[in-house]
mmCIF file with all atom_site columns, C-alpha atoms and ligand atoms in Angstrom:
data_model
loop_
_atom_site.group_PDB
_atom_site.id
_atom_site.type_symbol
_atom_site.label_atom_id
_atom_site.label_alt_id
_atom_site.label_comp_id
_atom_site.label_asym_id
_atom_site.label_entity_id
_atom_site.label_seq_id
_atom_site.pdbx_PDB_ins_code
_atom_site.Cartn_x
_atom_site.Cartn_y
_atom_site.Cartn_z
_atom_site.occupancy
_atom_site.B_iso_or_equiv
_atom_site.pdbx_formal_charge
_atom_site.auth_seq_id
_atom_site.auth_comp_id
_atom_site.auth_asym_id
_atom_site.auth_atom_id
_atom_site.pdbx_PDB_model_num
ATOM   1   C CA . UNK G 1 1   ? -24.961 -26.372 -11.590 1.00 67.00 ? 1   UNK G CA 1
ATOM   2   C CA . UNK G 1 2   ? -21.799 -27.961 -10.247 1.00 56.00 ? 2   UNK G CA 1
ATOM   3   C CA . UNK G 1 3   ? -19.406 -28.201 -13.610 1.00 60.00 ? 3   UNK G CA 1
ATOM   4   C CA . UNK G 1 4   ? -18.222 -24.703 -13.191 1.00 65.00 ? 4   UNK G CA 1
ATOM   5   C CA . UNK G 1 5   ? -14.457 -24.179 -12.820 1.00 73.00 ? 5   UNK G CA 1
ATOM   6   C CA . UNK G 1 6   ? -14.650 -21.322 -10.539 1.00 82.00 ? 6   UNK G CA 1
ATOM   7   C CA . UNK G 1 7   ? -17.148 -21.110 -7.919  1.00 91.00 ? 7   UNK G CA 1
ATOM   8   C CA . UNK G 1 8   ? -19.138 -17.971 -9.387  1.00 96.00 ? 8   UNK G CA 1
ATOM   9   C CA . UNK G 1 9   ? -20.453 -16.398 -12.024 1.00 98.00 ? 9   UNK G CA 1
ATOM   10  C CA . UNK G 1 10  ? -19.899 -12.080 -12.631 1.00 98.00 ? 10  UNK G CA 1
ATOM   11  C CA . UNK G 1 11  ? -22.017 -10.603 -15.387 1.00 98.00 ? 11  UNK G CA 1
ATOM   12  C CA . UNK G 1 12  ? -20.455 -7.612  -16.675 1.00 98.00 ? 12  UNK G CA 1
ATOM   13  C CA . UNK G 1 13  ? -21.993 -5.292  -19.175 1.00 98.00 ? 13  UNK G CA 1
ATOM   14  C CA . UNK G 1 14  ? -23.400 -1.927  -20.266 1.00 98.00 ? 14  UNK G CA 1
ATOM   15  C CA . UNK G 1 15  ? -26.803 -0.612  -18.303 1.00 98.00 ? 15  UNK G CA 1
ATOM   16  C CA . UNK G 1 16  ? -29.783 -2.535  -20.016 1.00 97.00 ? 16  UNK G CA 1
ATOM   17  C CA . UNK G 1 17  ? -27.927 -5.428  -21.303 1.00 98.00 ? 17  UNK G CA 1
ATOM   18  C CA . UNK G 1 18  ? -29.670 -7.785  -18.407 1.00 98.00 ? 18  UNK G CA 1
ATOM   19  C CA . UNK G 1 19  ? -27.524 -8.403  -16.171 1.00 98.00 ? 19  UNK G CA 1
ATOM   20  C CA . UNK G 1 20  ? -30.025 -8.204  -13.352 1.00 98.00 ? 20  UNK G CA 1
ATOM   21  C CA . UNK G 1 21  ? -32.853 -10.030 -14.896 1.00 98.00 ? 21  UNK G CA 1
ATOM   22  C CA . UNK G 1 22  ? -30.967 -12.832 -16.297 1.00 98.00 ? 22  UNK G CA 1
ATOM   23  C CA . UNK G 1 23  ? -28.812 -13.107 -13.158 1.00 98.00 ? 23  UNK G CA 1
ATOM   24  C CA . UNK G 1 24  ? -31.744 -13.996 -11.044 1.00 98.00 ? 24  UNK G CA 1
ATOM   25  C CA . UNK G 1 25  ? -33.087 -16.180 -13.723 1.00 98.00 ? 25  UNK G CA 1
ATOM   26  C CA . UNK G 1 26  ? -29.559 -18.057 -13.758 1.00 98.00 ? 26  UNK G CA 1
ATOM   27  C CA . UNK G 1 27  ? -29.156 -18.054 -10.040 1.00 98.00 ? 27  UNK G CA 1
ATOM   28  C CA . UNK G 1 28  ? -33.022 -19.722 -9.541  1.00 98.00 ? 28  UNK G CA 1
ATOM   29  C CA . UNK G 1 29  ? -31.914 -22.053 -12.647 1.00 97.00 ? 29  UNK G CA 1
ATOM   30  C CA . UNK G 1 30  ? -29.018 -23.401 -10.492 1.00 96.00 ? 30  UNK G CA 1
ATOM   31  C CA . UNK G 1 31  ? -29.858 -22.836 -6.629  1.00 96.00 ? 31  UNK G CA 1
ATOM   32  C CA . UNK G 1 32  ? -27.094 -20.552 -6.361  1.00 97.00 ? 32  UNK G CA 1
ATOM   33  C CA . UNK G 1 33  ? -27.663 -17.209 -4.748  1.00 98.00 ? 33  UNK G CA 1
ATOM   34  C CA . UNK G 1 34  ? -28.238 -13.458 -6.517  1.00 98.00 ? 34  UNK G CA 1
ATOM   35  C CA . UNK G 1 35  ? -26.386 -10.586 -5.463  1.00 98.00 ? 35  UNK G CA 1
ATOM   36  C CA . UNK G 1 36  ? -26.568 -6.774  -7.036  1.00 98.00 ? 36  UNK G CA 1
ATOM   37  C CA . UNK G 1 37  ? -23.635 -4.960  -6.516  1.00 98.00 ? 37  UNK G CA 1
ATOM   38  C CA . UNK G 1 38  ? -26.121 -1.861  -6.996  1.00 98.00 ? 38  UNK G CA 1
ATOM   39  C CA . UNK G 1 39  ? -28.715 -3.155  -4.402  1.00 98.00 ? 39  UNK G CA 1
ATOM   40  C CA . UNK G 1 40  ? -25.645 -3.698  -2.181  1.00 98.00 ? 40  UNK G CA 1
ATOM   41  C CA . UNK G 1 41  ? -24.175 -0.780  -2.138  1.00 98.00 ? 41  UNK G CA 1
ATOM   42  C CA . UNK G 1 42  ? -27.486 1.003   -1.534  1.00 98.00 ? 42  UNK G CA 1
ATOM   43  C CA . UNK G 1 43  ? -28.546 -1.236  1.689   1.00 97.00 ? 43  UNK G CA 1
ATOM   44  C CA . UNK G 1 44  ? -24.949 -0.202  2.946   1.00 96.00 ? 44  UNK G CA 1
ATOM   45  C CA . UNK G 1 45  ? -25.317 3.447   2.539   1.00 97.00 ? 45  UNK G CA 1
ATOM   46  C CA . UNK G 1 46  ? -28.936 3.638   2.698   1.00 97.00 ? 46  UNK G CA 1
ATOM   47  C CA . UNK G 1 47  ? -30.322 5.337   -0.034  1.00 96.00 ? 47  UNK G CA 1
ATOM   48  C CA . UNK G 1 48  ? -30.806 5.207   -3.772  1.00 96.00 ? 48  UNK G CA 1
ATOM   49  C CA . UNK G 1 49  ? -28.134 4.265   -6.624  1.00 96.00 ? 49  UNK G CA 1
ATOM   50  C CA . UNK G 1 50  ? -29.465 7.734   -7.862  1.00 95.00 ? 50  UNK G CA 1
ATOM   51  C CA . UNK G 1 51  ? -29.391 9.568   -4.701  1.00 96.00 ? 51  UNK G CA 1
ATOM   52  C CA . UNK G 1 52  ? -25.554 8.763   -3.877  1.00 97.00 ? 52  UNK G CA 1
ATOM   53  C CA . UNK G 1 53  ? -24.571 10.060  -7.091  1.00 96.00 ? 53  UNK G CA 1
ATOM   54  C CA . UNK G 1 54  ? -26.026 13.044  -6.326  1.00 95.00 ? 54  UNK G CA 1
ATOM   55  C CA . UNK G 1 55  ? -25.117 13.429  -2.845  1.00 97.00 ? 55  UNK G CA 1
ATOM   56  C CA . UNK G 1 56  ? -21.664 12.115  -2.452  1.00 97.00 ? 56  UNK G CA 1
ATOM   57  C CA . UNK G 1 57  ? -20.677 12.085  -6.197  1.00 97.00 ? 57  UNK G CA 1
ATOM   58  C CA . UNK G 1 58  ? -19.459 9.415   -8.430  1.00 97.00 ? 58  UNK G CA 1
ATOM   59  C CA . UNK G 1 59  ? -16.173 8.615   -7.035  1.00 98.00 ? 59  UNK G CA 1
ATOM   60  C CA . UNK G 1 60  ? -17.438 7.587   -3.609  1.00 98.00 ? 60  UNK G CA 1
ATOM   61  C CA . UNK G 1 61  ? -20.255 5.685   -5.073  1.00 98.00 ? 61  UNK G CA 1
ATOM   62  C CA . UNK G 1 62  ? -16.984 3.864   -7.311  1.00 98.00 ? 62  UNK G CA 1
ATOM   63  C CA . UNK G 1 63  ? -15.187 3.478   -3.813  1.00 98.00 ? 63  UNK G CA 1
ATOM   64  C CA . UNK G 1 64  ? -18.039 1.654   -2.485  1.00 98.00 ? 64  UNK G CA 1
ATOM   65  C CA . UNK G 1 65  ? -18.176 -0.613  -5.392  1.00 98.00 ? 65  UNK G CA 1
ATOM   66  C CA . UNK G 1 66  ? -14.762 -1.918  -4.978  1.00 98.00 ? 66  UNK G CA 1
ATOM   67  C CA . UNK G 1 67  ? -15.435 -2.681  -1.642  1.00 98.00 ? 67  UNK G CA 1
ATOM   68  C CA . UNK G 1 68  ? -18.349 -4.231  -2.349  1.00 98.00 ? 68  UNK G CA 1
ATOM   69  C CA . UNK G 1 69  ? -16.688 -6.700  -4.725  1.00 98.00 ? 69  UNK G CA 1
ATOM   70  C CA . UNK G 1 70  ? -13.824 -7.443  -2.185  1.00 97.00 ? 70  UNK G CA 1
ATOM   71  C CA . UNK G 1 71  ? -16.595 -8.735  0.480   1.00 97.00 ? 71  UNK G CA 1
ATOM   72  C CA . UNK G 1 72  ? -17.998 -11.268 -2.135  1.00 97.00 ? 72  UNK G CA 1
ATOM   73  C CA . UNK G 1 73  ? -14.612 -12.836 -3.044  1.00 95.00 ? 73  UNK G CA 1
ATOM   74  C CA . UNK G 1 74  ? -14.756 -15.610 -0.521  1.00 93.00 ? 74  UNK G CA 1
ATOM   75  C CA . UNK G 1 75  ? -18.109 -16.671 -1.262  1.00 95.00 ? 75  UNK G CA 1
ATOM   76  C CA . UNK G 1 76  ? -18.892 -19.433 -3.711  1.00 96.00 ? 76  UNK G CA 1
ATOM   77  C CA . UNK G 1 77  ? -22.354 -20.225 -5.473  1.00 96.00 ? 77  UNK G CA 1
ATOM   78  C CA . UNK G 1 78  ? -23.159 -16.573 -6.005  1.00 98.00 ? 78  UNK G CA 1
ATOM   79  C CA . UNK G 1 79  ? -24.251 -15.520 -9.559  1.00 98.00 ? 79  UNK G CA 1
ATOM   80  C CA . UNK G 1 80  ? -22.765 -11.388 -9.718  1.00 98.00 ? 80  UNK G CA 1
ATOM   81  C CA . UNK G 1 81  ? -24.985 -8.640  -11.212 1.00 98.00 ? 81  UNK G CA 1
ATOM   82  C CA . UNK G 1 82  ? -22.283 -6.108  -11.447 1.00 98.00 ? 82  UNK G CA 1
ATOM   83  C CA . UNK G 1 83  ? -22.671 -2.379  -11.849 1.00 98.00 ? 83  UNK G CA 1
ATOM   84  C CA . UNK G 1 84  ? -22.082 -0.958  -15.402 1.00 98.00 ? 84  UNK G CA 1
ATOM   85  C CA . UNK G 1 85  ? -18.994 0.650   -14.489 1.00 98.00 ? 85  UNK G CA 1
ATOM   86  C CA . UNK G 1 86  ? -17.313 -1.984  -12.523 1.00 98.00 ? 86  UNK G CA 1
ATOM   87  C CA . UNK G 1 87  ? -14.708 -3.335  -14.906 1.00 98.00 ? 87  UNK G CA 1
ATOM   88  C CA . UNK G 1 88  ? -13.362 0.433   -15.442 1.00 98.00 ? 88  UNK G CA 1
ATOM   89  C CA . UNK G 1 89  ? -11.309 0.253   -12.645 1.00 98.00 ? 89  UNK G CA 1
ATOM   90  C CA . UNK G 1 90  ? -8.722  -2.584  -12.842 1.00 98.00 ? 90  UNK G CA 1
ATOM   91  C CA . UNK G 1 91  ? -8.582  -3.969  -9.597  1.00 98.00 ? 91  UNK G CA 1
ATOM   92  C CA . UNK G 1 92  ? -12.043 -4.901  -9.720  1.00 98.00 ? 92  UNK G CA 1
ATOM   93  C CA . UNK G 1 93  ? -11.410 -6.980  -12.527 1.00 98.00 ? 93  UNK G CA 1
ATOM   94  C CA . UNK G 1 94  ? -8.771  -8.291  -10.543 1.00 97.00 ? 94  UNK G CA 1
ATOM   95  C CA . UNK G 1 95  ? -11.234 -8.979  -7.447  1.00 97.00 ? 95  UNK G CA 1
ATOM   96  C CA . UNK G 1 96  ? -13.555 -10.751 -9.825  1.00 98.00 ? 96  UNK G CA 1
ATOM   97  C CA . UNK G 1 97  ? -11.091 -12.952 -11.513 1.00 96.00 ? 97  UNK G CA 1
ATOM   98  C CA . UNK G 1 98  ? -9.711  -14.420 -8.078  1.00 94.00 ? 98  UNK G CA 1
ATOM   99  C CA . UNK G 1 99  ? -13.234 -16.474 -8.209  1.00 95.00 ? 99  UNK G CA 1
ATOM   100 C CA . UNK G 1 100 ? -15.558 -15.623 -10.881 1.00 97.00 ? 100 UNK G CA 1
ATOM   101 C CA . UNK G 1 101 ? -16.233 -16.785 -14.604 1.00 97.00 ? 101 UNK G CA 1
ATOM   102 C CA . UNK G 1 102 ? -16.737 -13.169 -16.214 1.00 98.00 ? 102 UNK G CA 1
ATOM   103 C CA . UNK G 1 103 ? -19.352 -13.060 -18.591 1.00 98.00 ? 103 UNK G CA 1
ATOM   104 C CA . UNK G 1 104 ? -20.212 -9.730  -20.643 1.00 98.00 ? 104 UNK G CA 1
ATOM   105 C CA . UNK G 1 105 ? -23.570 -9.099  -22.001 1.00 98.00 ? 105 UNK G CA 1
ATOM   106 C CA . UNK G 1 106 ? -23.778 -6.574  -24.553 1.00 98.00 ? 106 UNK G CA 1
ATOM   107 C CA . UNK G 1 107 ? -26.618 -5.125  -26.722 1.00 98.00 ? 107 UNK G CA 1
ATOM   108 C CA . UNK G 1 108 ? -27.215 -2.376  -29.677 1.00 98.00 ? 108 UNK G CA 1
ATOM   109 C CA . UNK G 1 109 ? -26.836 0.978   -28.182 1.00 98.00 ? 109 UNK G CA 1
ATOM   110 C CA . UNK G 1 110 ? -30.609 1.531   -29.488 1.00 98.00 ? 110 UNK G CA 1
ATOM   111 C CA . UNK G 1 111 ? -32.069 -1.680  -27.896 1.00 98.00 ? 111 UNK G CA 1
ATOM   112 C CA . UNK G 1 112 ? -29.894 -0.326  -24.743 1.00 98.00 ? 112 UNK G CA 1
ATOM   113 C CA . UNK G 1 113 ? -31.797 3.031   -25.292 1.00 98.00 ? 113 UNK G CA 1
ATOM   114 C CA . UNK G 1 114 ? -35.003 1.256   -25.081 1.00 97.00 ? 114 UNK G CA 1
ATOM   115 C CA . UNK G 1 115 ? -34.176 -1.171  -21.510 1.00 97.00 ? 115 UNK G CA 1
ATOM   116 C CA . UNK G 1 116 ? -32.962 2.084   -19.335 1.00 96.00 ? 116 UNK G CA 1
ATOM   117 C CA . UNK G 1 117 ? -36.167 3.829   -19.624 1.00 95.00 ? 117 UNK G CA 1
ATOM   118 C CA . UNK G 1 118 ? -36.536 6.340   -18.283 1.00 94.00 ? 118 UNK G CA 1
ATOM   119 C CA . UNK G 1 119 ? -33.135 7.749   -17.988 1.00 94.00 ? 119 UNK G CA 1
ATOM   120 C CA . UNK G 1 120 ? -33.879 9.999   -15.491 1.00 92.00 ? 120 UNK G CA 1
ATOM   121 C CA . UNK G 1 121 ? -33.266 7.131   -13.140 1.00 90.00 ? 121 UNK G CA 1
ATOM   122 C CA . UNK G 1 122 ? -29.843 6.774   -14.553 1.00 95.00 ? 122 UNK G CA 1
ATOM   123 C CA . UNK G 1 123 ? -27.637 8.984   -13.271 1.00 94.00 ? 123 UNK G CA 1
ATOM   124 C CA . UNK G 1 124 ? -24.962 8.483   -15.915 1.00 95.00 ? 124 UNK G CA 1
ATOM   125 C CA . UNK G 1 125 ? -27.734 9.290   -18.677 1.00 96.00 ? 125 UNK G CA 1
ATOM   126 C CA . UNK G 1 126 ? -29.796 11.796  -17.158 1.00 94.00 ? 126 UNK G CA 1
ATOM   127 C CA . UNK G 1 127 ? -28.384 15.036  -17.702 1.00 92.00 ? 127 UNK G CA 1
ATOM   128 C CA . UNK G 1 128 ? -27.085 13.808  -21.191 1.00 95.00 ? 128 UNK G CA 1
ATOM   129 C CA . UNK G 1 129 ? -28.749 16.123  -23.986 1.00 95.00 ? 129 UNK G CA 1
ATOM   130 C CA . UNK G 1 130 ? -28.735 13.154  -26.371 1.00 96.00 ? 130 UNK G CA 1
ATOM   131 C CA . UNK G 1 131 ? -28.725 10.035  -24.329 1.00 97.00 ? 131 UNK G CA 1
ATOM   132 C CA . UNK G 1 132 ? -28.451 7.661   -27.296 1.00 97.00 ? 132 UNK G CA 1
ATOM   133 C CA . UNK G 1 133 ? -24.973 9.253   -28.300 1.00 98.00 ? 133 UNK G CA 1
ATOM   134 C CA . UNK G 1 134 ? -24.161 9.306   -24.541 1.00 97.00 ? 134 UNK G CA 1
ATOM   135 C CA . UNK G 1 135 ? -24.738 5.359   -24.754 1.00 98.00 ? 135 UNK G CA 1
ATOM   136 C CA . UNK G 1 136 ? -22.577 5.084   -27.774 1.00 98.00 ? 136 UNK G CA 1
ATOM   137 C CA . UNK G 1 137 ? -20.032 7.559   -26.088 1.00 98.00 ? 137 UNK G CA 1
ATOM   138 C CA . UNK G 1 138 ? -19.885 5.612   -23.174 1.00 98.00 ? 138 UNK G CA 1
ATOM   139 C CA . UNK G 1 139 ? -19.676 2.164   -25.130 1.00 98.00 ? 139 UNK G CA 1
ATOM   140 C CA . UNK G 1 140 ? -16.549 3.442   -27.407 1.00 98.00 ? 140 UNK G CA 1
ATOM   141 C CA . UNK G 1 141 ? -14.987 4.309   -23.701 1.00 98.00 ? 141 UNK G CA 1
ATOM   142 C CA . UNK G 1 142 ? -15.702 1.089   -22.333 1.00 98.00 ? 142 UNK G CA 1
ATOM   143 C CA . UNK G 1 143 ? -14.550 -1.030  -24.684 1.00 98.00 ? 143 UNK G CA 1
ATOM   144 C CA . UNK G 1 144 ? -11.146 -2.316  -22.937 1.00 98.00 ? 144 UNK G CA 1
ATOM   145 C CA . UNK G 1 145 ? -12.243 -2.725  -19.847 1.00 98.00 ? 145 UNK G CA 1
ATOM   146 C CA . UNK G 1 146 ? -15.174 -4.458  -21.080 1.00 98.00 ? 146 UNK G CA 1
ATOM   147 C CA . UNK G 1 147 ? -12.921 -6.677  -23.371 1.00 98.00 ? 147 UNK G CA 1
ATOM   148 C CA . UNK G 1 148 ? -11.490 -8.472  -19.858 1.00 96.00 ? 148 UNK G CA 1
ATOM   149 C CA . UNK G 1 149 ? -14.752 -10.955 -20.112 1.00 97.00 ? 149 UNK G CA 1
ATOM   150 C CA . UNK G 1 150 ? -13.875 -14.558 -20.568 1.00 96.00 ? 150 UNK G CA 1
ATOM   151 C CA . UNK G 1 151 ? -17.265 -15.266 -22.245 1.00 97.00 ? 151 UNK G CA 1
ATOM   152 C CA . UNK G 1 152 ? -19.476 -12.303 -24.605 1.00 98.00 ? 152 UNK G CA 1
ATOM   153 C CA . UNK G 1 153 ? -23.256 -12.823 -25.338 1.00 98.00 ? 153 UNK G CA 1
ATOM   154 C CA . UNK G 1 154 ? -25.415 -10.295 -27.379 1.00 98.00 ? 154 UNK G CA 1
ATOM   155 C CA . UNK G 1 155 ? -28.348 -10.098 -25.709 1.00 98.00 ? 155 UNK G CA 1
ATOM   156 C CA . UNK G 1 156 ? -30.302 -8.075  -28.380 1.00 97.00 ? 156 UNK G CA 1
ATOM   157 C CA . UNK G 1 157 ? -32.531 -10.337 -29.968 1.00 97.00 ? 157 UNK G CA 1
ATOM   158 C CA . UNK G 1 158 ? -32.358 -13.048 -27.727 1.00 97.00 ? 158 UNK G CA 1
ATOM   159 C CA . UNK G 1 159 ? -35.261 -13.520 -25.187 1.00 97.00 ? 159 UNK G CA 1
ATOM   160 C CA . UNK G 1 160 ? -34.359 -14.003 -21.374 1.00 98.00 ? 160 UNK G CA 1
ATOM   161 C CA . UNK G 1 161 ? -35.011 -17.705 -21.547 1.00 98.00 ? 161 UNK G CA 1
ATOM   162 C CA . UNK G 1 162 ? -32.829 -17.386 -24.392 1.00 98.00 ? 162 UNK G CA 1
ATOM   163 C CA . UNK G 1 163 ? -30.172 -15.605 -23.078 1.00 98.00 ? 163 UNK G CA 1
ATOM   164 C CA . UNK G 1 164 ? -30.090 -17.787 -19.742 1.00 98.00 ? 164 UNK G CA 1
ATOM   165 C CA . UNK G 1 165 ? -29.316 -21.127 -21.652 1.00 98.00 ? 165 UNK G CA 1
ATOM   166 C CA . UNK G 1 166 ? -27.071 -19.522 -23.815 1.00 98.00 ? 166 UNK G CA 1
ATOM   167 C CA . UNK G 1 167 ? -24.617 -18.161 -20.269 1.00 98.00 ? 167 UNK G CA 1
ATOM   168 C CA . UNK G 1 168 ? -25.306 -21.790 -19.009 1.00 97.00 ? 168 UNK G CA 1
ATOM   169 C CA . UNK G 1 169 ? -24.003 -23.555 -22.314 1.00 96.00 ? 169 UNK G CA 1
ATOM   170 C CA . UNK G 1 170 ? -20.865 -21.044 -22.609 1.00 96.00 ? 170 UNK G CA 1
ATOM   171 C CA . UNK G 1 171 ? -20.337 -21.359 -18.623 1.00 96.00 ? 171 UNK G CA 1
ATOM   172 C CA . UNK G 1 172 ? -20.099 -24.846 -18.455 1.00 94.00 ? 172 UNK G CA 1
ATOM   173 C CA . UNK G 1 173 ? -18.140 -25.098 -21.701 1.00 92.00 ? 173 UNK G CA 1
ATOM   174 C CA . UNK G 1 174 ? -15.612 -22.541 -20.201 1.00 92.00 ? 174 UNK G CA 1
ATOM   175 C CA . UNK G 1 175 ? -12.255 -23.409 -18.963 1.00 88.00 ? 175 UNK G CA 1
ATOM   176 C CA . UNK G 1 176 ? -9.527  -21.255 -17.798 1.00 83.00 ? 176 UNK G CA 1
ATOM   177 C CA . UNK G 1 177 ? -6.490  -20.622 -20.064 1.00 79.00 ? 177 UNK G CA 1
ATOM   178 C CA . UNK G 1 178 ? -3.352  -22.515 -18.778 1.00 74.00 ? 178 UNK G CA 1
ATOM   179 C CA . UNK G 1 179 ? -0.480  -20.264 -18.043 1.00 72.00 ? 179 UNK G CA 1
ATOM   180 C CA . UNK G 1 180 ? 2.201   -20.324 -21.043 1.00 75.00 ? 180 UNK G CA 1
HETATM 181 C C1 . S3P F 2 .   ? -23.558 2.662   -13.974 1.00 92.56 ? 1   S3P F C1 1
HETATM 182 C C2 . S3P F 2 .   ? -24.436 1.619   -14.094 1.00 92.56 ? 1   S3P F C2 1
HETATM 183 C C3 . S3P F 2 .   ? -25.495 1.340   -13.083 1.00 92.56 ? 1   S3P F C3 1
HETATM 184 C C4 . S3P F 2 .   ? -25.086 1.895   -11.719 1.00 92.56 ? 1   S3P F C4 1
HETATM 185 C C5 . S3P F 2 .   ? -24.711 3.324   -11.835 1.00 92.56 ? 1   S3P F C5 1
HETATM 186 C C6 . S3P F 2 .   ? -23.555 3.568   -12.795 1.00 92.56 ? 1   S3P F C6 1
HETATM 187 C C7 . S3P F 2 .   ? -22.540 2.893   -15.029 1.00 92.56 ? 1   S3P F C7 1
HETATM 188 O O1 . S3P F 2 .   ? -25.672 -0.073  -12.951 1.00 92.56 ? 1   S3P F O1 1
HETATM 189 O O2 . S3P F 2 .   ? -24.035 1.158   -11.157 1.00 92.56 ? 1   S3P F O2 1
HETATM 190 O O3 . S3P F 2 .   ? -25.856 4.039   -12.251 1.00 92.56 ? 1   S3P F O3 1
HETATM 191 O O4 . S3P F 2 .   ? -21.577 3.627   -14.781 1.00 92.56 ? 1   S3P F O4 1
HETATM 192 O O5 . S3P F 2 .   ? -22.677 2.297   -16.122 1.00 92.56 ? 1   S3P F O5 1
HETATM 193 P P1 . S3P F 2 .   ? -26.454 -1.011  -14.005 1.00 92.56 ? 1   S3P F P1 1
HETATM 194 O O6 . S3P F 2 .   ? -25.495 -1.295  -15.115 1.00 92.56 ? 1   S3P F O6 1
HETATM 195 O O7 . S3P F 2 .   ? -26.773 -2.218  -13.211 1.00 92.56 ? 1   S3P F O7 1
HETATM 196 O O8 . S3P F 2 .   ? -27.672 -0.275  -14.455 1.00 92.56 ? 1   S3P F O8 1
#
């Protein structure tokens, strides 16, 4: 896929939107290469998304995200998996703007409910009594930082052969705004 204007592609999103899935997918689709900023950052520190929350808490797992996203900004051909929480802290969204098309996938907080089983894997769901208003919570919280995407696809009801040609067709169709 060469008719992009920037040379990657970041999918943002909510957990269980498919960011992962549909990342690979796009990244086979094109020849261009995968990268997890959760898969990352737990080859650098060496053990489990789950296990740094719990040992070292959430801000240094959010330090190590930042930094992750600052290594990949001179790399081209990369389609981004990007942790749920990434765009909540504005100079990521920075980082990924200097070279990335930013595409959000969302999905129904119940659908959501259904893709993150089970939650005890999730370490911003785990201890929540109700983990569907957690999701919604969460969502409400989100919705700024999540509103920094260039392109938005609802993933709900779409398949993931679906979803990939829908990115694609939005991707290529995308151009940057021109400054006023
Ligand atoms: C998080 C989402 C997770 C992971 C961590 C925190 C979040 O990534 O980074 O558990 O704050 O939403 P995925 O969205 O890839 O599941």
């Amino acid at each position: 896929m060469q008719q992009v204007t920037l040379p990657n592609v970041a999918l943002i999103g909510f957990m269980g939107t498919g960011k992962s899935l549909l990342g690979r997918m796009l990244a086979q689709r094109w020849g261009w290469r995968f990268v997890d900023t959760d898969s990352l950052i737990e080859e650098q520190v060496g053990c489990s998304v789950a296990q740094i929350f719990e040992r070292f808490g959430e801000e240094y797992f959010r330090r190590q995200e930042t930094e992750v996203l600052r290594s990949l900004e001179h790399q081209r051909h990369l389609v981004i998996a990007t942790g749920g929480g990434v765009p909540t802290r504005p100079e990521n969204v920075r980082s990924l703007r200097r070279h990335a098309v930013i595409v959000l996938l969302t999905a129904e907080p119940e659908v959501i409910l259904q893709r993150v089983q089970p939650v005890e894997t999730r370490p911003k769901l785990s201890t929540a009594p109700d983990p569907l208003a957690e999701i919604r919570r969460l969502l409400r919280e989100r919705e700024t930082a999540y509103a920094c995407a260039d392109i938005r696809i609802d993933t709900s009801t779409l398949s993931p052969s679906e979803a990939v040609l829908r990115i694609e067709e939005l991707v290529k169709a995308w151009k940057p705004t021109p400054p006023p």
